[in-house]
Coordinates of C-alpha atoms in Angstrom, one line a residue:
M73 CA -20.8 -11.6 23.6
T74 CA -22.0 -7.9 24.0
P75 CA -22.1 -5.2 21.4
L76 CA -18.7 -3.8 22.5
H77 CA -17.0 -7.0 21.9
I78 CA -14.9 -6.2 18.9
G79 CA -13.3 -8.8 16.3
F80 CA -11.2 -8.1 13.3
V81 CA -11.1 -9.7 9.9
G82 CA -7.8 -8.7 8.2
V83 CA -5.0 -8.1 10.6
G84 CA -2.2 -6.8 8.3
R85 CA -0.3 -3.7 9.0
M86 CA -3.4 -1.5 9.4
G87 CA -5.8 -3.9 10.9
A88 CA -3.2 -5.0 13.5
N89 CA -2.5 -1.5 14.6
M90 CA -6.1 -0.5 14.8
A91 CA -6.6 -3.5 17.1
R92 CA -3.7 -2.5 19.3
R93 CA -5.1 1.0 19.5
L94 CA -8.5 -0.3 20.7
K95 CA -6.9 -2.6 23.2
E96 CA -5.2 0.4 24.6
Q97 CA -8.3 2.3 24.8
G98 CA -9.9 -0.4 26.9
Y99 CA -12.1 -2.2 24.3
A100 CA -12.7 -5.9 24.7
L101 CA -11.1 -7.7 21.7
T102 CA -12.6 -11.1 20.9
A103 CA -11.1 -12.9 17.8
F104 CA -8.9 -12.1 14.7
Y105 CA -9.1 -13.8 11.4
D106 CA -6.6 -13.4 8.5
S107 CA -6.2 -15.3 5.2
H108 CA -2.5 -15.6 6.5
H109 CA -3.3 -17.4 9.6
P110 CA 0.1 -16.8 11.4
A111 CA -0.6 -13.0 11.4
A112 CA -3.9 -13.8 13.4
L113 CA -2.2 -16.2 15.7
S114 CA 0.7 -13.6 16.5
L115 CA -1.7 -10.8 17.2
A116 CA -4.2 -13.0 19.2
S117 CA -1.3 -14.0 21.4
E118 CA -0.1 -10.4 21.9
L119 CA -3.6 -9.0 22.6
Q120 CA -5.1 -12.0 24.6
A121 CA -7.7 -12.9 22.0
Q122 CA -8.9 -15.8 19.9
A123 CA -7.2 -16.7 16.5
A124 CA -10.1 -17.6 14.5
H125 CA -9.9 -20.1 11.6
T126 CA -12.9 -18.6 9.7
P127 CA -14.7 -15.2 9.4
A128 CA -17.8 -16.7 10.8
E129 CA -16.0 -17.6 14.1
V130 CA -15.1 -13.9 14.5
A131 CA -18.8 -12.8 13.9
K132 CA -20.1 -15.3 16.2
A133 CA -17.8 -13.9 19.1
S134 CA -18.3 -10.3 18.4
G135 CA -20.9 -7.6 18.5
I136 CA -18.8 -5.4 16.2
V137 CA -16.6 -6.7 13.3
I138 CA -13.9 -4.4 11.7
T139 CA -12.9 -5.6 8.3
V140 CA -9.6 -4.5 6.8
V141 CA -9.1 -6.6 3.6
S142 CA -7.0 -6.1 0.4
D143 CA -9.4 -5.8 -2.4
D144 CA -13.0 -6.5 -3.8
A145 CA -12.4 -10.2 -4.3
A146 CA -11.2 -10.6 -0.6
M147 CA -14.4 -8.7 0.6
R148 CA -16.8 -10.8 -1.5
S149 CA -15.2 -13.8 0.0
I150 CA -15.5 -12.9 3.7
F151 CA -19.2 -11.8 3.2
A152 CA -19.9 -14.8 0.7
E153 CA -23.6 -15.8 0.6
N154 CA -24.6 -19.5 1.4
D155 CA -21.2 -20.0 3.0
G156 CA -21.3 -21.1 6.6
T157 CA -17.8 -19.8 7.2
S158 CA -18.5 -16.3 6.0
L159 CA -19.3 -13.3 8.2
L160 CA -23.0 -13.6 7.1
A161 CA -23.3 -16.8 9.0
H162 CA -23.7 -14.7 12.2
A163 CA -24.8 -11.3 10.8
Q164 CA -28.0 -10.9 13.0
D165 CA -27.6 -8.1 15.5
R166 CA -23.9 -7.5 14.4
L167 CA -22.4 -4.3 13.2
F168 CA -19.8 -4.6 10.4
I169 CA -17.4 -1.6 10.0
N170 CA -15.6 -2.0 6.6
C171 CA -12.4 0.0 6.3
A172 CA -10.8 -1.2 3.1
T173 CA -10.6 0.8 -0.1
L174 CA -13.1 -1.0 -2.5
S175 CA -15.3 -0.4 -5.4
P176 CA -18.3 1.6 -4.2
E177 CA -20.7 -1.1 -5.4
I178 CA -19.2 -3.6 -3.0
H179 CA -20.3 -1.5 0.0
V180 CA -23.8 -1.2 -1.4
D181 CA -24.0 -4.9 -1.8
I182 CA -22.7 -5.7 1.6
E183 CA -25.1 -3.3 3.3
R184 CA -27.9 -5.1 1.5
L185 CA -26.7 -8.6 2.3
V186 CA -26.0 -7.8 6.0
A187 CA -29.4 -6.0 6.4
A188 CA -31.3 -9.0 5.0
R189 CA -29.9 -11.1 7.9
G190 CA -30.6 -8.6 10.6
G191 CA -27.4 -6.8 10.9
A192 CA -25.9 -3.4 9.9
S193 CA -22.8 -2.3 8.0
L194 CA -20.9 0.9 7.6
E195 CA -18.0 1.8 5.4
A196 CA -15.3 3.7 7.2
C197 CA -12.6 4.4 4.5
M198 CA -9.3 5.4 5.8
A199 CA -7.2 8.3 4.3
S200 CA -4.2 7.6 6.6
S201 CA -1.5 5.1 7.1
I202 CA 0.2 2.8 9.7
A203 CA 1.4 5.4 12.1
Q204 CA -2.0 7.0 12.3
A205 CA -3.6 3.6 12.8
R206 CA -1.5 3.0 15.8
Q207 CA -1.9 6.5 17.3
G208 CA -5.8 6.6 16.8
T209 CA -5.4 9.7 14.4
L210 CA -6.9 8.2 11.2
Y211 CA -9.0 10.3 8.8
L212 CA -12.1 8.3 8.4
M213 CA -14.7 8.8 5.7
C214 CA -18.0 7.0 6.5
G215 CA -20.8 5.8 4.3
G216 CA -24.2 4.0 5.1
K217 CA -27.3 4.8 7.0
P218 CA -27.0 7.7 9.4
E219 CA -28.4 5.8 12.3
V220 CA -25.7 3.3 11.8
F221 CA -23.0 5.8 11.6
E222 CA -24.2 7.5 14.8
K223 CA -24.0 4.0 16.6
A224 CA -20.5 3.4 15.3
K225 CA -19.3 7.0 16.0
P226 CA -17.9 6.5 19.6
L227 CA -15.8 3.6 18.6
L228 CA -14.6 5.3 15.3
G229 CA -13.6 8.2 17.5
A230 CA -11.0 6.0 19.3
L231 CA -9.5 5.3 15.9
G232 CA -9.8 8.5 14.1
K233 CA -8.9 12.2 14.6
T234 CA -11.4 13.0 12.0
V235 CA -14.5 10.9 11.6
R236 CA -16.7 12.3 8.6
Y237 CA -20.2 11.2 7.4
I238 CA -20.2 11.4 3.7
G239 CA -23.6 9.7 2.6
P240 CA -25.3 6.5 1.8
A241 CA -23.4 3.3 1.2
G242 CA -20.9 3.6 -1.6
E243 CA -20.4 7.4 -1.4
A244 CA -17.5 7.3 0.9
A245 CA -15.8 4.8 -1.2
K246 CA -16.0 7.1 -4.2
V247 CA -14.4 10.0 -2.2
K248 CA -11.6 7.6 -1.1
A249 CA -10.9 6.4 -4.6
L250 CA -10.5 10.2 -5.6
V251 CA -8.3 10.9 -2.6
N252 CA -6.1 8.0 -3.6
M253 CA -6.1 8.8 -7.2
V254 CA -4.9 12.3 -6.7
M255 CA -2.4 11.2 -4.1
N256 CA -1.0 8.6 -6.4
S257 CA -0.7 11.2 -9.3
N258 CA 1.0 13.7 -7.0
T259 CA 3.6 11.0 -6.0
A260 CA 4.2 10.0 -9.6
A261 CA 4.7 13.7 -10.5
L262 CA 7.1 14.2 -7.5
A263 CA 9.1 11.2 -8.6
E264 CA 9.4 12.7 -12.1
G265 CA 10.6 16.0 -10.7
L266 CA 13.2 14.7 -8.5
G267 CA 14.3 12.2 -11.2
L268 CA 14.7 15.0 -13.7
G269 CA 16.6 17.1 -11.0
D270 CA 19.0 14.3 -10.5
A271 CA 19.6 13.8 -14.1
L272 CA 20.3 17.7 -14.4
G273 CA 22.8 17.4 -11.5
L274 CA 20.8 19.3 -9.0
D275 CA 21.2 19.0 -5.3
L276 CA 18.1 17.1 -4.4
T277 CA 17.9 18.2 -0.8
M278 CA 17.9 21.9 -2.0
L279 CA 15.3 21.0 -4.7
R280 CA 13.0 19.4 -2.0
E281 CA 13.3 22.6 0.1
V282 CA 12.5 24.8 -2.9
F283 CA 9.4 22.6 -3.8
S284 CA 8.3 22.8 -0.1
Q285 CA 8.4 26.6 -0.5
T286 CA 6.6 27.1 -3.7
G287 CA 3.7 25.7 -5.8
A288 CA 5.3 22.4 -5.9
A289 CA 4.6 21.8 -2.2
S290 CA 2.4 18.9 -1.4
R291 CA 1.7 16.3 1.5
V292 CA 3.2 13.7 -0.7
L293 CA 6.6 15.9 -0.8
E294 CA 6.5 15.7 3.0
T295 CA 6.0 12.0 3.3
D296 CA 7.8 10.6 0.3
G297 CA 10.3 13.1 -1.0
E298 CA 13.2 12.2 1.2
D299 CA 12.4 8.5 0.8
M300 CA 12.6 8.9 -3.0
Q301 CA 16.0 10.6 -2.8
Q302 CA 17.4 7.9 -0.3
R303 CA 15.8 5.0 -1.9
A304 CA 14.0 4.1 1.4
H305 CA 10.9 2.2 0.3
D306 CA 9.7 0.5 3.4
C307 CA 6.1 -0.1 3.0
Y308 CA 3.4 2.3 4.4
F309 CA 1.1 2.1 1.5
S310 CA 2.1 -0.3 -1.2
A311 CA 2.7 0.1 -5.0
A312 CA 0.3 -2.6 -5.6
H313 CA -2.4 -0.9 -3.5
A314 CA -1.7 2.3 -5.4
A315 CA -2.4 0.6 -8.7
K316 CA -5.6 -1.0 -7.2
D317 CA -7.0 2.3 -6.1
S318 CA -6.1 4.3 -9.2
A319 CA -7.8 1.6 -11.2
I320 CA -11.0 2.0 -9.1
A321 CA -11.1 5.6 -9.7
L322 CA -10.5 5.2 -13.4
D323 CA -13.5 2.7 -13.6
L324 CA -15.7 5.4 -11.9
A325 CA -14.4 7.8 -14.4
A326 CA -15.2 5.5 -17.3
H327 CA -18.8 5.0 -16.1
A328 CA -19.0 8.8 -15.8
G329 CA -17.8 9.3 -19.4
L330 CA -14.5 11.0 -18.5
H331 CA -11.0 10.4 -19.8
L332 CA -8.4 11.2 -17.2
P333 CA -5.0 11.0 -18.8
V334 CA -2.9 12.1 -15.8
A335 CA -4.5 9.3 -13.6
Q336 CA -4.2 6.8 -16.5
A337 CA -0.4 7.6 -16.8
T338 CA -0.1 7.2 -13.0
L339 CA -1.7 3.8 -13.2
T340 CA 0.5 2.7 -15.9
Q341 CA 3.6 3.5 -13.8
Y342 CA 2.4 1.7 -10.8
R343 CA 1.4 -1.4 -12.8
R344 CA 5.0 -1.3 -14.3
L345 CA 6.2 -1.5 -10.7
V346 CA 4.0 -4.5 -10.0
E347 CA 5.2 -6.3 -13.1
L348 CA 8.7 -5.6 -12.1
G349 CA 8.1 -7.5 -8.8
K350 CA 8.2 -4.3 -6.7
G351 CA 4.4 -4.2 -5.9
E352 CA 5.1 -4.7 -2.2
L353 CA 7.4 -1.7 -1.9
D354 CA 6.0 1.6 -0.7
K355 CA 4.3 3.8 -3.4
S356 CA 7.5 6.2 -3.2
A357 CA 9.3 3.4 -5.2
V358 CA 7.6 4.9 -8.2
A359 CA 10.8 6.9 -8.2
E360 CA 12.7 3.7 -9.2
L361 CA 11.2 4.3 -12.7
T362 CA 12.2 8.0 -13.0
F363 CA 15.7 8.3 -11.8
K364 CA 18.1 7.8 -14.8
E365 CA 20.4 5.4 -13.3
R366 CA 17.9 3.5 -11.4
S367 CA 15.4 2.9 -14.3
A368 CA 18.2 1.5 -16.4

């Protein structure tokens, strides 16, 4: 094992494509773990690495471990204290780069736990999607100790077009939560605009073009507008993750003493999608709640 031997914990859509990117860039990949073991088996076979049965096996084989898990509970599980199967079993001299959108306090706790065992950790929050992970053009917002960021920066440069240091542990997670809160609100607003346009009998292709040339323009219009019109909701960023991330931002708002009614309404919409069994559709599926004939 050398410092540039890299393992992954969490090889879903994002993690797997990040691993493929690093393999193409000549990095040595050691082991993959995923709670859905067939995903780890498949990627390990593809990239000639080990399919690990525990996070600890990944840390043992790797100098750097990149984690891309789904939520706070999953993160606490893979960094569980007093658990011989967790990443902490082999934290000494390791660098953990944690890429999931999580509550800021989780990143603070992980940094403390890892440091107590002689390792280092960095949050590298991603404001991009699957295609960017595959192409190495992620937008990465990083939080942690500056010296740890500098150590990780060359590797992060192979994954991201923009690699930005935000501040101490937890700070990048705050920024990422706000990015996703605004993105989700924009998505829900676009769905309402297109849904109302449809109910009024307007040509939606024309309407999207007008939106793009006026104050209604947005990045979400570019990525989701046509999908909403065509009901094409293949998942790039799931409705369930949209709900999770908006909830993180609203928790931060509550602690700051702020009421954010637009963000709260957006969260309600995404939670409705999840309750309807559509949580694994793309966030563009929020349009299914706003087009008259669809919501019925």
